[in-house]
Coordinates of C-alpha atoms and ligand atoms in Angstrom, one line a residue:
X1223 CA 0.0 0.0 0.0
X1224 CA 1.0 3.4 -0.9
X1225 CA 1.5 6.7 1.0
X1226 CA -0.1 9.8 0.1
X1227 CA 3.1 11.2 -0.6
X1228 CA 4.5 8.7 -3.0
X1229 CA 2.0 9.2 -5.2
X1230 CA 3.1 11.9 -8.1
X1231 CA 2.4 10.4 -11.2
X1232 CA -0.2 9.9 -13.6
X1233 CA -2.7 7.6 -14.0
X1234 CA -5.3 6.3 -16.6
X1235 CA -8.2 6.3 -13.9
X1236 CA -8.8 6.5 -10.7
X1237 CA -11.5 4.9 -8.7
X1238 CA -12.6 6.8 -5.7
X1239 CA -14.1 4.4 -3.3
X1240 CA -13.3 0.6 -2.7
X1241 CA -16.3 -0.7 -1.7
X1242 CA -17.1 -3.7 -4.5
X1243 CA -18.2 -1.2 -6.9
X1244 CA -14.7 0.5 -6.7
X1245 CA -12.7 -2.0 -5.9
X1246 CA -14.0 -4.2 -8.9
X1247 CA -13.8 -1.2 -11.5
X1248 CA -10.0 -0.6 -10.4
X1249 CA -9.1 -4.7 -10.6
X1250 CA -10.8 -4.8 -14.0
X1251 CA -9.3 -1.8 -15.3
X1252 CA -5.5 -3.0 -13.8
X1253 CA -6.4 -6.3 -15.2
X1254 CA -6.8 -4.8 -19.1
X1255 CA -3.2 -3.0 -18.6
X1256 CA -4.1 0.4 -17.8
X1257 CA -2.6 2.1 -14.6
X1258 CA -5.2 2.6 -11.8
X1259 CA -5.2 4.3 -8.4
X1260 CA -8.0 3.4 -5.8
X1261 CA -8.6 5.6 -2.8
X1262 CA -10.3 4.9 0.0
X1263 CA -11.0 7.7 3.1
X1264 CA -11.7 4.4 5.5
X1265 CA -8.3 3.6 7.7
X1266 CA -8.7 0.1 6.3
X1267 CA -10.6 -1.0 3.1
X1268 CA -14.0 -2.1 4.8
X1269 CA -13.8 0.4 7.7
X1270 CA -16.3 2.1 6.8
X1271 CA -19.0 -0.1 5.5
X1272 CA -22.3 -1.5 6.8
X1273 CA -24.6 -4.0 5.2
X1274 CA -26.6 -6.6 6.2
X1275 CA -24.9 -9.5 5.2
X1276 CA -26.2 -11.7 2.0
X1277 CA -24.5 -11.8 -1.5
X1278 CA -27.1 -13.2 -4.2
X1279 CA -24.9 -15.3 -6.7
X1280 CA -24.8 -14.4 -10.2
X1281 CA -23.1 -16.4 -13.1
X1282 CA -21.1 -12.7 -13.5
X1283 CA -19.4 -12.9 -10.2
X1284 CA -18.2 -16.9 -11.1
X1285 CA -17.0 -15.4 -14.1
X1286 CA -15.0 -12.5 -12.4
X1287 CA -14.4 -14.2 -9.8
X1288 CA -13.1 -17.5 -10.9
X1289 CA -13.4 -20.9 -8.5
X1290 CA -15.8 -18.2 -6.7
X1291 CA -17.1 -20.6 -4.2
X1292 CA -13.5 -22.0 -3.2
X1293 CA -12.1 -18.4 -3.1
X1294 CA -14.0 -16.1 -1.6
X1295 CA -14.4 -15.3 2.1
X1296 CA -18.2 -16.5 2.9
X1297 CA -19.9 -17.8 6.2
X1298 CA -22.9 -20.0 5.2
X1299 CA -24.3 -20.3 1.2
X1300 CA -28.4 -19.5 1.9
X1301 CA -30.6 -22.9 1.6
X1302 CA -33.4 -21.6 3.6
X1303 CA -35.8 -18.5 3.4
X1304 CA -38.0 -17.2 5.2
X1305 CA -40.9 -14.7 4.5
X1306 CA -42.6 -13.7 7.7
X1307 CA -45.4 -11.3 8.7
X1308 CA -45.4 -9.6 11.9
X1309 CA -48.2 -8.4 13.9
X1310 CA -48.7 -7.9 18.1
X1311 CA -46.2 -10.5 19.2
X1312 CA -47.4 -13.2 16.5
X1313 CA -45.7 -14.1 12.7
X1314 CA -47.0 -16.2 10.2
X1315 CA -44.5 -17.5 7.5
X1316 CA -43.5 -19.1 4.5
X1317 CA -40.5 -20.6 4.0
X1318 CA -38.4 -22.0 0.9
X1319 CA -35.8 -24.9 1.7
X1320 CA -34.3 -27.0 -1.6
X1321 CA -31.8 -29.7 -1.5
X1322 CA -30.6 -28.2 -4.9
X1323 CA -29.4 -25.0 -2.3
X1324 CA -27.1 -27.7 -0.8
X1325 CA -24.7 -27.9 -3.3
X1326 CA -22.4 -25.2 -5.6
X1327 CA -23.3 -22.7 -7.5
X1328 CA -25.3 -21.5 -3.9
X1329 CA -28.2 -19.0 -5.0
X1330 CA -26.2 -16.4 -2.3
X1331 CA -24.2 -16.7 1.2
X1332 CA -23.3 -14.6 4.3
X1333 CA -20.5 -12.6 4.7
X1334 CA -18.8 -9.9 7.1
X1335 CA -17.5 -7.0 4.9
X1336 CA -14.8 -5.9 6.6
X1337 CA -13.3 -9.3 5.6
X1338 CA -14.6 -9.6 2.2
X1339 CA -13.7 -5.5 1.2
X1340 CA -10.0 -6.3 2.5
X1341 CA -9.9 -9.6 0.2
X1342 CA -11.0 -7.8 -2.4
X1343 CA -8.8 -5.2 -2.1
X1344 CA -5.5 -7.2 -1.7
X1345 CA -6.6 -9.3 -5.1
X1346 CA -6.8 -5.8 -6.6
X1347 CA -3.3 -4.8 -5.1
X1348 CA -2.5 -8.4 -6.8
X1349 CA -3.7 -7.0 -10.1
X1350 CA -1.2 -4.3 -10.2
X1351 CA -3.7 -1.6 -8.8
X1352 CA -2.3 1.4 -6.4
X1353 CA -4.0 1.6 -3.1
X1354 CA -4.6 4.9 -0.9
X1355 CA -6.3 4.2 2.2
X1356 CA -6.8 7.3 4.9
X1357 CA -7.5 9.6 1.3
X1358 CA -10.6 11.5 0.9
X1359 CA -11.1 13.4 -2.4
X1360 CA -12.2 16.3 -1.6
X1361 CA -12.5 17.8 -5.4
X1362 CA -12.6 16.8 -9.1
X1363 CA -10.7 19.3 -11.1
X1364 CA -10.3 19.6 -15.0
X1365 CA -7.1 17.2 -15.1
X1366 CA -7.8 14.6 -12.0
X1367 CA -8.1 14.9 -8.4
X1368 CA -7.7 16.8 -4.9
X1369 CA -6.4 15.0 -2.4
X1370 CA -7.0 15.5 1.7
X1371 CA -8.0 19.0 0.3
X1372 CA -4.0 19.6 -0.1
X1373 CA -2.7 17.4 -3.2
X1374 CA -3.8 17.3 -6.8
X1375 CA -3.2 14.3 -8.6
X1376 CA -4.1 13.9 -12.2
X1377 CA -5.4 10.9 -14.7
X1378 CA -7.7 10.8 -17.8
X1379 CA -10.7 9.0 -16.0
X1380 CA -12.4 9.4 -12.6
X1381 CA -15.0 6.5 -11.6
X1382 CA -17.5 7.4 -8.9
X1383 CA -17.8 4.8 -6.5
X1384 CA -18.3 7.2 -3.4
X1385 CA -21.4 5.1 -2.3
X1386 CA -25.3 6.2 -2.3
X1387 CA -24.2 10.2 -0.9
X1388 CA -21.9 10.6 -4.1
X1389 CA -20.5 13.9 -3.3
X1390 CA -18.3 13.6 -6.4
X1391 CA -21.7 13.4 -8.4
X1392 CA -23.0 16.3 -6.6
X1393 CA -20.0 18.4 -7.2
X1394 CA -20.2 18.0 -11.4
X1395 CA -23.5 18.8 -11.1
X1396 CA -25.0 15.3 -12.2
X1397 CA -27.1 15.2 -9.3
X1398 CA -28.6 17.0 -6.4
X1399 CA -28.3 16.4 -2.9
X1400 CA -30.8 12.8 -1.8
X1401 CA -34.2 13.6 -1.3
X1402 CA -35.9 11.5 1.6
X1403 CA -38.2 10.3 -1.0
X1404 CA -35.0 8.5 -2.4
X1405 CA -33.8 6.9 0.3
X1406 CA -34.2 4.5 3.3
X1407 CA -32.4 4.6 6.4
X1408 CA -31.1 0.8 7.6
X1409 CA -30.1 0.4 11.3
X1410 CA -28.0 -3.2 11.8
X1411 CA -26.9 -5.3 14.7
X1412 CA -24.4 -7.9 14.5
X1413 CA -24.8 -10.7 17.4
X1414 CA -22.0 -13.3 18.2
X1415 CA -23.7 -16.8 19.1
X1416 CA -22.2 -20.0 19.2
X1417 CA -21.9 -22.1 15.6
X1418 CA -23.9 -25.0 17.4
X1419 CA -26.8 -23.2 18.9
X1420 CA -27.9 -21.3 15.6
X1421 CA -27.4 -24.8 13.5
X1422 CA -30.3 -26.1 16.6
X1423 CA -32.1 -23.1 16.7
X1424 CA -32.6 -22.4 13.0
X1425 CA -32.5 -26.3 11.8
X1426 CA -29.3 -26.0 10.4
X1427 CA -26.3 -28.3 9.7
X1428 CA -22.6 -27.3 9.0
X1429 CA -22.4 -23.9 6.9
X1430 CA -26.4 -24.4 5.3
X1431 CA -27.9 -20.8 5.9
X1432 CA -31.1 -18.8 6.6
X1433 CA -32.4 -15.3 5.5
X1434 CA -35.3 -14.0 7.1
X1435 CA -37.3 -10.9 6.2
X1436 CA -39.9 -9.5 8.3
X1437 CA -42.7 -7.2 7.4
X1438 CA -45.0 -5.2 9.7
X1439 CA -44.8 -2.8 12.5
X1440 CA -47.1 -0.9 15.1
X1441 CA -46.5 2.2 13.7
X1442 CA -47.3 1.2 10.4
X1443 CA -43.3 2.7 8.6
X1444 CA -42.9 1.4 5.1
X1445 CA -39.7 -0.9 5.2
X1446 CA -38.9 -4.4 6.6
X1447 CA -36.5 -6.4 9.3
X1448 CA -34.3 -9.2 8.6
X1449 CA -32.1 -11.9 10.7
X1450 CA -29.6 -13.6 8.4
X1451 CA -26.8 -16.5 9.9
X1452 CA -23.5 -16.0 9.7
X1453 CA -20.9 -18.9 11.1
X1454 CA -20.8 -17.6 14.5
X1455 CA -23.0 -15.1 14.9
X1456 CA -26.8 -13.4 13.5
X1457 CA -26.7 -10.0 11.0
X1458 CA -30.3 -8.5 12.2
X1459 CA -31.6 -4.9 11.3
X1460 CA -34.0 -2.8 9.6
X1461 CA -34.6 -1.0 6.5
X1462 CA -37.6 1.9 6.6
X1463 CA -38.5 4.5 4.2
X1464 CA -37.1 7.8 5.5
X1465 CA -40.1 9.5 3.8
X1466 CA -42.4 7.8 6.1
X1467 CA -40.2 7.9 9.3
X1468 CA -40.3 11.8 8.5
X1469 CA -43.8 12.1 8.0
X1470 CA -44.2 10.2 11.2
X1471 CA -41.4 11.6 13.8
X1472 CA -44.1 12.3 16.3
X1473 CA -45.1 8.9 16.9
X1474 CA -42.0 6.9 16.3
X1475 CA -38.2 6.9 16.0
X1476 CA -36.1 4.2 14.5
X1477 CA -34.7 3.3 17.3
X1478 CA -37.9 2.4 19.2
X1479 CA -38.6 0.7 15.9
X1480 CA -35.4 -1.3 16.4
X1481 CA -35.9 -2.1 19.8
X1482 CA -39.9 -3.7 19.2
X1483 CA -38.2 -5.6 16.3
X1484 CA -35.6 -7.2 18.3
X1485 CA -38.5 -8.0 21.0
X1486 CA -40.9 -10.1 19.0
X1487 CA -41.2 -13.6 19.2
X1488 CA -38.6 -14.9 16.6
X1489 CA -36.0 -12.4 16.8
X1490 CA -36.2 -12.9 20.5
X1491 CA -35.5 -16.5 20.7
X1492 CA -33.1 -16.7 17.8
X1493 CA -30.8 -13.6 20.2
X1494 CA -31.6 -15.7 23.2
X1495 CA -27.4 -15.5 24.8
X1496 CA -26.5 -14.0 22.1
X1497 CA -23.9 -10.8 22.6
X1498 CA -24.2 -7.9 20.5
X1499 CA -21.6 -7.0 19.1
X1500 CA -21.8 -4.2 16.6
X1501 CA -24.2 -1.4 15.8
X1502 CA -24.4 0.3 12.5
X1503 CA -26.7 2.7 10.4
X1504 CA -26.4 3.6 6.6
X1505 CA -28.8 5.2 4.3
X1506 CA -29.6 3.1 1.6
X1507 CA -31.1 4.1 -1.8
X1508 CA -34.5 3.6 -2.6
X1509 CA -35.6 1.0 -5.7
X1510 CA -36.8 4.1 -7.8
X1511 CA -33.7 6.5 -7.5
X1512 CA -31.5 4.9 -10.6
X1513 CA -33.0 6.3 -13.1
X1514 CA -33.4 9.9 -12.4
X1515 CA -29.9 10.6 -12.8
X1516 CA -27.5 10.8 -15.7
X1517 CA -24.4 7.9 -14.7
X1518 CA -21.7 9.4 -16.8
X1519 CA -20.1 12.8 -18.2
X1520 CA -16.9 13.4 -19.6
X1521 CA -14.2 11.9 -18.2
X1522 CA -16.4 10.2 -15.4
X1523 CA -18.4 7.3 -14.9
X1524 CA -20.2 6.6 -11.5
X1525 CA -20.8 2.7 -10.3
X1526 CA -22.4 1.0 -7.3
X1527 CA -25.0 3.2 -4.9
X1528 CA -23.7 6.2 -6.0
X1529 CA -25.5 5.3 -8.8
X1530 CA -28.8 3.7 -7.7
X1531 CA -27.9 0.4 -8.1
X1532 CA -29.4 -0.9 -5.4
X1533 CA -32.6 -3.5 -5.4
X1534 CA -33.9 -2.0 -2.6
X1535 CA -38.1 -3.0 -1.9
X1536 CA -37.7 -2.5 1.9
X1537 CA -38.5 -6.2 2.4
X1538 CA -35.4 -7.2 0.9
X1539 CA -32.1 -5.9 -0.1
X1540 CA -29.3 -6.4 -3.0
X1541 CA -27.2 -4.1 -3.7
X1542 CA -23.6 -5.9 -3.3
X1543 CA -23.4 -7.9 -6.2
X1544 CA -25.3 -4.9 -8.5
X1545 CA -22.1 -3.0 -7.1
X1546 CA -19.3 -5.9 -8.7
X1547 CA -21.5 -6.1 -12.0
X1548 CA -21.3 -2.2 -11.9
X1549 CA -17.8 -1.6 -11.4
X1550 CA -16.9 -4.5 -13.8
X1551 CA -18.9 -2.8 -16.8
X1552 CA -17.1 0.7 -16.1
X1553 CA -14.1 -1.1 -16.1
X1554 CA -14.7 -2.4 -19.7
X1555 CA -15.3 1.5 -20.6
X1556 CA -12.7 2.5 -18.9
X1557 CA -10.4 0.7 -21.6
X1558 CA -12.4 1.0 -24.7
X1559 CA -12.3 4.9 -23.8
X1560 CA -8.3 4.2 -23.0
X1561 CA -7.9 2.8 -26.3
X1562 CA -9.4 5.1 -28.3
X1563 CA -8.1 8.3 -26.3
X1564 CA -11.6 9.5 -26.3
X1565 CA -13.1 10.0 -22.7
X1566 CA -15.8 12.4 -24.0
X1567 CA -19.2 11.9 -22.6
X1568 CA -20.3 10.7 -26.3
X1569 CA -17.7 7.9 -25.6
X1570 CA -18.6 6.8 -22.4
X1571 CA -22.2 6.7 -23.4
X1572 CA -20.9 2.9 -24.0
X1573 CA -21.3 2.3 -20.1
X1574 CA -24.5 3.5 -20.5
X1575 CA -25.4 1.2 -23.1
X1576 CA -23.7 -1.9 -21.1
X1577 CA -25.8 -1.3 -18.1
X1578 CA -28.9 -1.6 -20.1
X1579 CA -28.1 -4.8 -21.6
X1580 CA -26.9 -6.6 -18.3
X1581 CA -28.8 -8.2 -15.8
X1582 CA -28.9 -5.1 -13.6
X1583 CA -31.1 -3.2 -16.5
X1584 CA -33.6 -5.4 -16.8
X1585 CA -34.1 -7.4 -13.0
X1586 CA -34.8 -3.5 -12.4
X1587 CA -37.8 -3.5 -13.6
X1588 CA -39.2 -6.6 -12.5
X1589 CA -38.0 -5.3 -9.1
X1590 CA -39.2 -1.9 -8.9
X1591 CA -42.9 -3.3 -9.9
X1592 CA -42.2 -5.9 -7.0
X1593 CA -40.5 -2.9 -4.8
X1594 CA -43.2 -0.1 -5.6
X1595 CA -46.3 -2.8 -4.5
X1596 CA -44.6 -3.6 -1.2
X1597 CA -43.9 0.0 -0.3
X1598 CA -47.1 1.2 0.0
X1599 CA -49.0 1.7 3.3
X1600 CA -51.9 -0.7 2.3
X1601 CA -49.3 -3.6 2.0
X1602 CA -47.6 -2.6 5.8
X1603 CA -50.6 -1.5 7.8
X1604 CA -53.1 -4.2 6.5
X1605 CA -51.7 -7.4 4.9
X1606 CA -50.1 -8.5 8.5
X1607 CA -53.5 -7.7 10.7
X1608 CA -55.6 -9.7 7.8
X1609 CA -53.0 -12.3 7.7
X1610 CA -52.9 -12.5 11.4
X1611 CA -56.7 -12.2 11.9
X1612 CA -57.4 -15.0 9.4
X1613 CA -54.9 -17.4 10.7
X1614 CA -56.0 -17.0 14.3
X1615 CA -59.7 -17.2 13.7
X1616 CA -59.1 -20.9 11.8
X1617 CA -57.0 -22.3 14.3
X1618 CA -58.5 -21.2 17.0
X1619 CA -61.9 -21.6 18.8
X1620 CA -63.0 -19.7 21.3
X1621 CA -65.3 -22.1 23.6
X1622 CA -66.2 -25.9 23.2
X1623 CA -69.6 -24.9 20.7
X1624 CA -68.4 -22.7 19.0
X1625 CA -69.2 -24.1 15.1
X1626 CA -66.1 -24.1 12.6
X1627 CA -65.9 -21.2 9.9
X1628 CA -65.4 -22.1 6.5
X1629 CA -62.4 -20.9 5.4
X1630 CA -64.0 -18.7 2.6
X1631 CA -66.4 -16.7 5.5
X1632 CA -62.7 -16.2 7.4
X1633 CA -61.1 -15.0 4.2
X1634 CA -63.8 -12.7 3.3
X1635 CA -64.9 -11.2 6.5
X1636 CA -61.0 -10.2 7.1
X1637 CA -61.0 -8.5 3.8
X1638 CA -64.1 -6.6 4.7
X1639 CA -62.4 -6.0 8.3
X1640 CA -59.0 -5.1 7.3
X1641 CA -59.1 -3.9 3.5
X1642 CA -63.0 -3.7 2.5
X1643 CA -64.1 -5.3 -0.8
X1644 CA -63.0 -2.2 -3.4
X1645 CA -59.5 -2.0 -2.0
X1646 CA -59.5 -5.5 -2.1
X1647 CA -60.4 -5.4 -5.9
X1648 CA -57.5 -2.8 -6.2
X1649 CA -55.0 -4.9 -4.7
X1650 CA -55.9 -7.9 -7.1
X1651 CA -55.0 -5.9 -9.7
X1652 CA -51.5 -4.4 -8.3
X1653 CA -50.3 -7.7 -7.3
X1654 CA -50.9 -8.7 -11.3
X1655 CA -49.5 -5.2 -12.5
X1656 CA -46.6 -6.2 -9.9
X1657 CA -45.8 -9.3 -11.2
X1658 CA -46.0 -9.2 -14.8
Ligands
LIG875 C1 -28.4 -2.0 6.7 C2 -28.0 -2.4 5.3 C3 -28.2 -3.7 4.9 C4 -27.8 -4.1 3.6 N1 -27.9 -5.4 3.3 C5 -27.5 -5.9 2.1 C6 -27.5 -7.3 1.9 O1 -27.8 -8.1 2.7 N2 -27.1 -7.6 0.6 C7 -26.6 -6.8 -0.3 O2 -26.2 -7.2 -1.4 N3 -26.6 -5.4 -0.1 C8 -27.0 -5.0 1.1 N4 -27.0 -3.6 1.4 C9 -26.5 -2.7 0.4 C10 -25.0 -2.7 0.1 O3 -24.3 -2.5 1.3 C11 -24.6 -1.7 -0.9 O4 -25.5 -1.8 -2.0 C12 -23.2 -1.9 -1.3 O5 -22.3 -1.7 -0.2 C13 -22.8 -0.8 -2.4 O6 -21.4 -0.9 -2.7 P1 -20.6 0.4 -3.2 O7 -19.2 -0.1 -3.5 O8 -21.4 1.0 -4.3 O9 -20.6 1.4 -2.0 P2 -20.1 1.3 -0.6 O10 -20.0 -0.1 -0.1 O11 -20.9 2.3 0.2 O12 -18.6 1.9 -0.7 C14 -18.3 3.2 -0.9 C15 -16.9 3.4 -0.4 O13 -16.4 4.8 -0.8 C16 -15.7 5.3 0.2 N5 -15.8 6.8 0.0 C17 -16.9 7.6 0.0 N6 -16.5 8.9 -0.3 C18 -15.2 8.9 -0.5 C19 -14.3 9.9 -0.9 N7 -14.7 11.1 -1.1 N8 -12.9 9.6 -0.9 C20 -12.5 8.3 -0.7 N9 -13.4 7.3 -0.4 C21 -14.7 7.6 -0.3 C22 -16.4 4.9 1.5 O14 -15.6 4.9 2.6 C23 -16.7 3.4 1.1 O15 -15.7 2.5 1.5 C24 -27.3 -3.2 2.7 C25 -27.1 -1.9 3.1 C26 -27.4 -1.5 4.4 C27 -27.1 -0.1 4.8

C-alpha cells in the first residue's frame, strides 16, 4: 500500500471508493493494462462499510471471480428462506428450503465486509492496482483529483464509487443532494452466538444458511426487518423508508422501531445468549432512484450506490453484487475509452449502453414493480392484521360450541375487516401489474 506522498504520477483512472463497486472497477481496469489508483477515506478498506450480510450469486461474479465458491471469504451459502409477517407479538411465515441449495453454485451466502472488502482489495493490489487508504477526495478538477484537500493528482478517467451520498456526483452537477423520497435509512446489529446453537435453533447443519425478512410494525413505517446466519453469529436490522419515518417523527423513532423488532417472538428466541456486538446505520437508496440521474459525463463514470444500483423493496435488499457487476462494466469503458483516447461523454455513453443490456437493466424493472407494490402503506398496515386475523380465527376456537368457519367466511370477512371489498379489488390488480 501506498502513502499519500508517494504518489506523483499519472494515471489512466482513478476509482474513488473501494467498496465492490470500486474495488471491482480498479481490478478490472488494472487487469486490461491500464494504470489505476483506488482511494479509500476508510483507515482500512472495509472500515467504513455497513450491510446486512447476504450476497445473491450471479453467473457474473463466477465469471470475475473465478473458482468463486473456493475463493472467496463467505460464512454460510443460503438454503433456507423465510418470509414472515409480523403483527402484536405473532408471525406467520412461508418458508423455501431445496436440496438443490445444498450444493455449488449456492443462490447467495453470508458474509462480514470488513473481511470480504479487505480480500478484495488485496486481489486488486495483486492485479497491479495502487491503493490509498486514509485519502478523501475532496475535489474533481479539470485534469484529475484533490487530495485531503491539499494534493492534486491527475489521470484521464475518474470513476464514482463514493457510495449512495456521491459527493463527487454532486459536485459535477450530475445530481442534487438525496431527497428522503429517495432513500431509506437501515439500522443493523451484529450478534455473536455460538456455531452450534444457531445450526439447533434455526435447523441447520454445517455452513447451510437462513435469510429471514420480516414485514410489519405498530407504527405502520414502510420498510422491513431481517435476521440472516452467519458462522458464528446473527446480522439482524431494519430498513424503513425515511419519507415515512419523516412524516411520522411524532409517533415513532427508528430506534424504538429497532428495539420492538428485536423484541418479537422470533427475533427474540433466535438472540436468546446471544452478545451484541456491533451497531451500525447507513442510508440506503431507494428502488426508484436509478433512473433519475444521468451515470456518466466526460471523463467520469459513476458505479455501485452512487448510482442507484441498489434492489432495494424494503422487504429485501441487494445491492452488493449490483455494485461488482457495476464496477466491472465501467471497467470495460474504462479501456475502450483508453484505447481510443476518447473520454468524451459521447464515448462513455458505452457504459450506458452496457448497463442496459446486463442483468442489472432489466431485473430493475421486474423489481421496482415488486419494490413499488410492497412500499405502500396498504401492503404494511393491512396485509399482516388480515394475515394474522385470518390465521388465528381458523386455528382457533374460542369455547367448546363454537361451530367451525369455513375458510372462505374467514377470508372474506377479514377483507371486509381489514381492506374492504373495493381496495380489495385494487389490490388484485396491483399484485398482477406487480408481477407481470
Ligand atoms: C443496513 C444495510 C443492509 C444491507 N444489506 C445488504 C445485503 O444483505 N445484501 C446486499 O447485497 N446489499 C445490502 N446492502 C446494500 C449494500 O451494502 C450496498 O449496495 C453496497 O455496499 C454498495 O457498494 P458500493 O461499492 O457502491 O458502495 P459502498 O459499499 O458504500 O462503498 C463506498 C466506499 O467509498 C468510500 N468513499 C466515499 N466517499 C469517498 C471519498 N470522497 N474519498 C474516498 N473514499 C470515499 C467509503 O468509505 C466506502 O468505502 C445493505 C445496506 C445497508 C445499509
Amino acid at each position: 500500500m501506498k502513502q499519500i506522498n508517494q504518489i506523483n504520477q499519472k494515471f489512466d483512472a482513478i476509482v474513488v471508493g473501494a467498496g465492490p463497486a470500486g474495488t471491482t472497477a480498479a481490478l478490472h481496469i488494472a487487469k486490461g493494462g491500464a494504470k489505476v489508483l483506488l482511494i479509500e477515506r476508510g483507515k482500512f478498506v472495509g472500515a467504513k462499510n455497513s450491510f446486512g450480510g447476504t450476497l445473491e450469486y450471479s453467473p457474473l461474479l463466477q465469471q470475475l471471480i473465478p473458482d468463486f465458491w473456493n475463493t472467496i471469504p463467505w460464512e454460510r451459502f443460503i438454503n433456507k428462506r423465510i418470509f414472515s409477517t409480523l403483527h402484536s407479538d405473532s408471525h406467520f411465515s412461508v418458508s423455501y428450503d431445496s436440496s438443490h441449495f445444498r450444493s455449488p453454485p449456492y443462490p447467495g451466502c453470508t458474509l462480514y465486509r470488513s473481511v470480504f472488502d479487505s480480500w478484495y482489495a488485496n486481489k486488486a493490489l495483486k492485479a497491479g492496482v495502487t491503493l490509498l487508504t486514509e485519502t478523501t477526495v475532496t475535489q474533481i478538477t479539470d485534469n484529475g483529483v484533490i487530495l485531503n484537500s491539499k494534493q492534486e493528482v491527475f489521470a484521464n478517467m475518474i470513476v464514482a464509487a463514493d457510495g449512495v451520498l456521491s459527493k463527487l456526483s454532486q459536485s459535477i452537477g450530475l445530481r442534487p443532494e438525496p431527497q428522503v423520497e429517495e432513500c431509506s435509512l437501515g439500522l443493523k446489529l451484529f450478534y455473536q452466538l455460538d456455531e452450534d446453537i444457531i445450526n439447533e435453533r434455526f435447523n441447520l447443519q454445517n455452513r447451510e444458511g437462513v435469510c429471514q425478512f420480516f414485514l410489519g410494525n405498530s407504527a405502520d413505517i414502510l420498510g422491513g426487518g431481517f435476521l440472516y446466519t452467519q458462522l458464528q453469529g446473527l446480522s439482524v436490522g431494519i430498513v424503513h423508508s425515511l419519507s415515512s419515518l419523516n412524516k411520522n417523527y411524532k409517533r415513532v423513532n427508528i430506534h424504538q422501531l429497532l428495539e420492538e423488532f428485536v423484541s418479537q417472538s422470533p427475533l427474540k428466541w433466535g438472540l436468546k445468549h446471544a452478545k451484541l456486538m456491533e451497531y451500525s446505520a447507513h442510508i440506503i437508496p431507494k428502488i426508484s432512484s436509478w433512473k433519475k440521474y444521468p451515470i456518466h459525463h466526460n471523463r467520469f463514470l459513476v458505479v455501485g450506490d452512487a448510482a442507484g444500483f441498489c434492489y432495494n423493496t424494503g422487504l429485501h435488499i441487494e445491492g452488493m453484487n449490483l455494485a461488482i457487476e457495476s464496477g466491472y462494466l465501467a471497467a470495460q469503458t474504462v479501456l475502450y475509452a483508453h484505447k481510443k483516447g476518447d473520454f468524451s461523454k459521447k464515448t462513455l455513453n458505452d457504459y450506458v449502453e452496457r448497463i442496459k443490456e446486463s442483468s442489472i437493466g432489466s431485473n430493475f424493472r421486474t423489481n421496482e414493480r415488486l419494490g413499488n407494490f410492497i412500499n405502500d402503506d396498504i401492503v404494511i398496515k393491512s396485509y399482516p392484521r388480515l394475515i394474522d386475523e385470518m390465521v388465528n380465527r381458523l386455528l382457533f376456537k374460542k369455547n367448546l360450541y363454537q361451530k367451525k368457519e369455513s375458510i372462505f367466511f374467514v377470508f372474506l370477512d377479514s377483507i371486509r375487516k381489514y381492506l374492504g371489498i373495493g381496495k380489495f379489488f385494487r389490490e388484485i390488480i396491483r399484485i398482477i401489474k406487480s408481477i407481470i
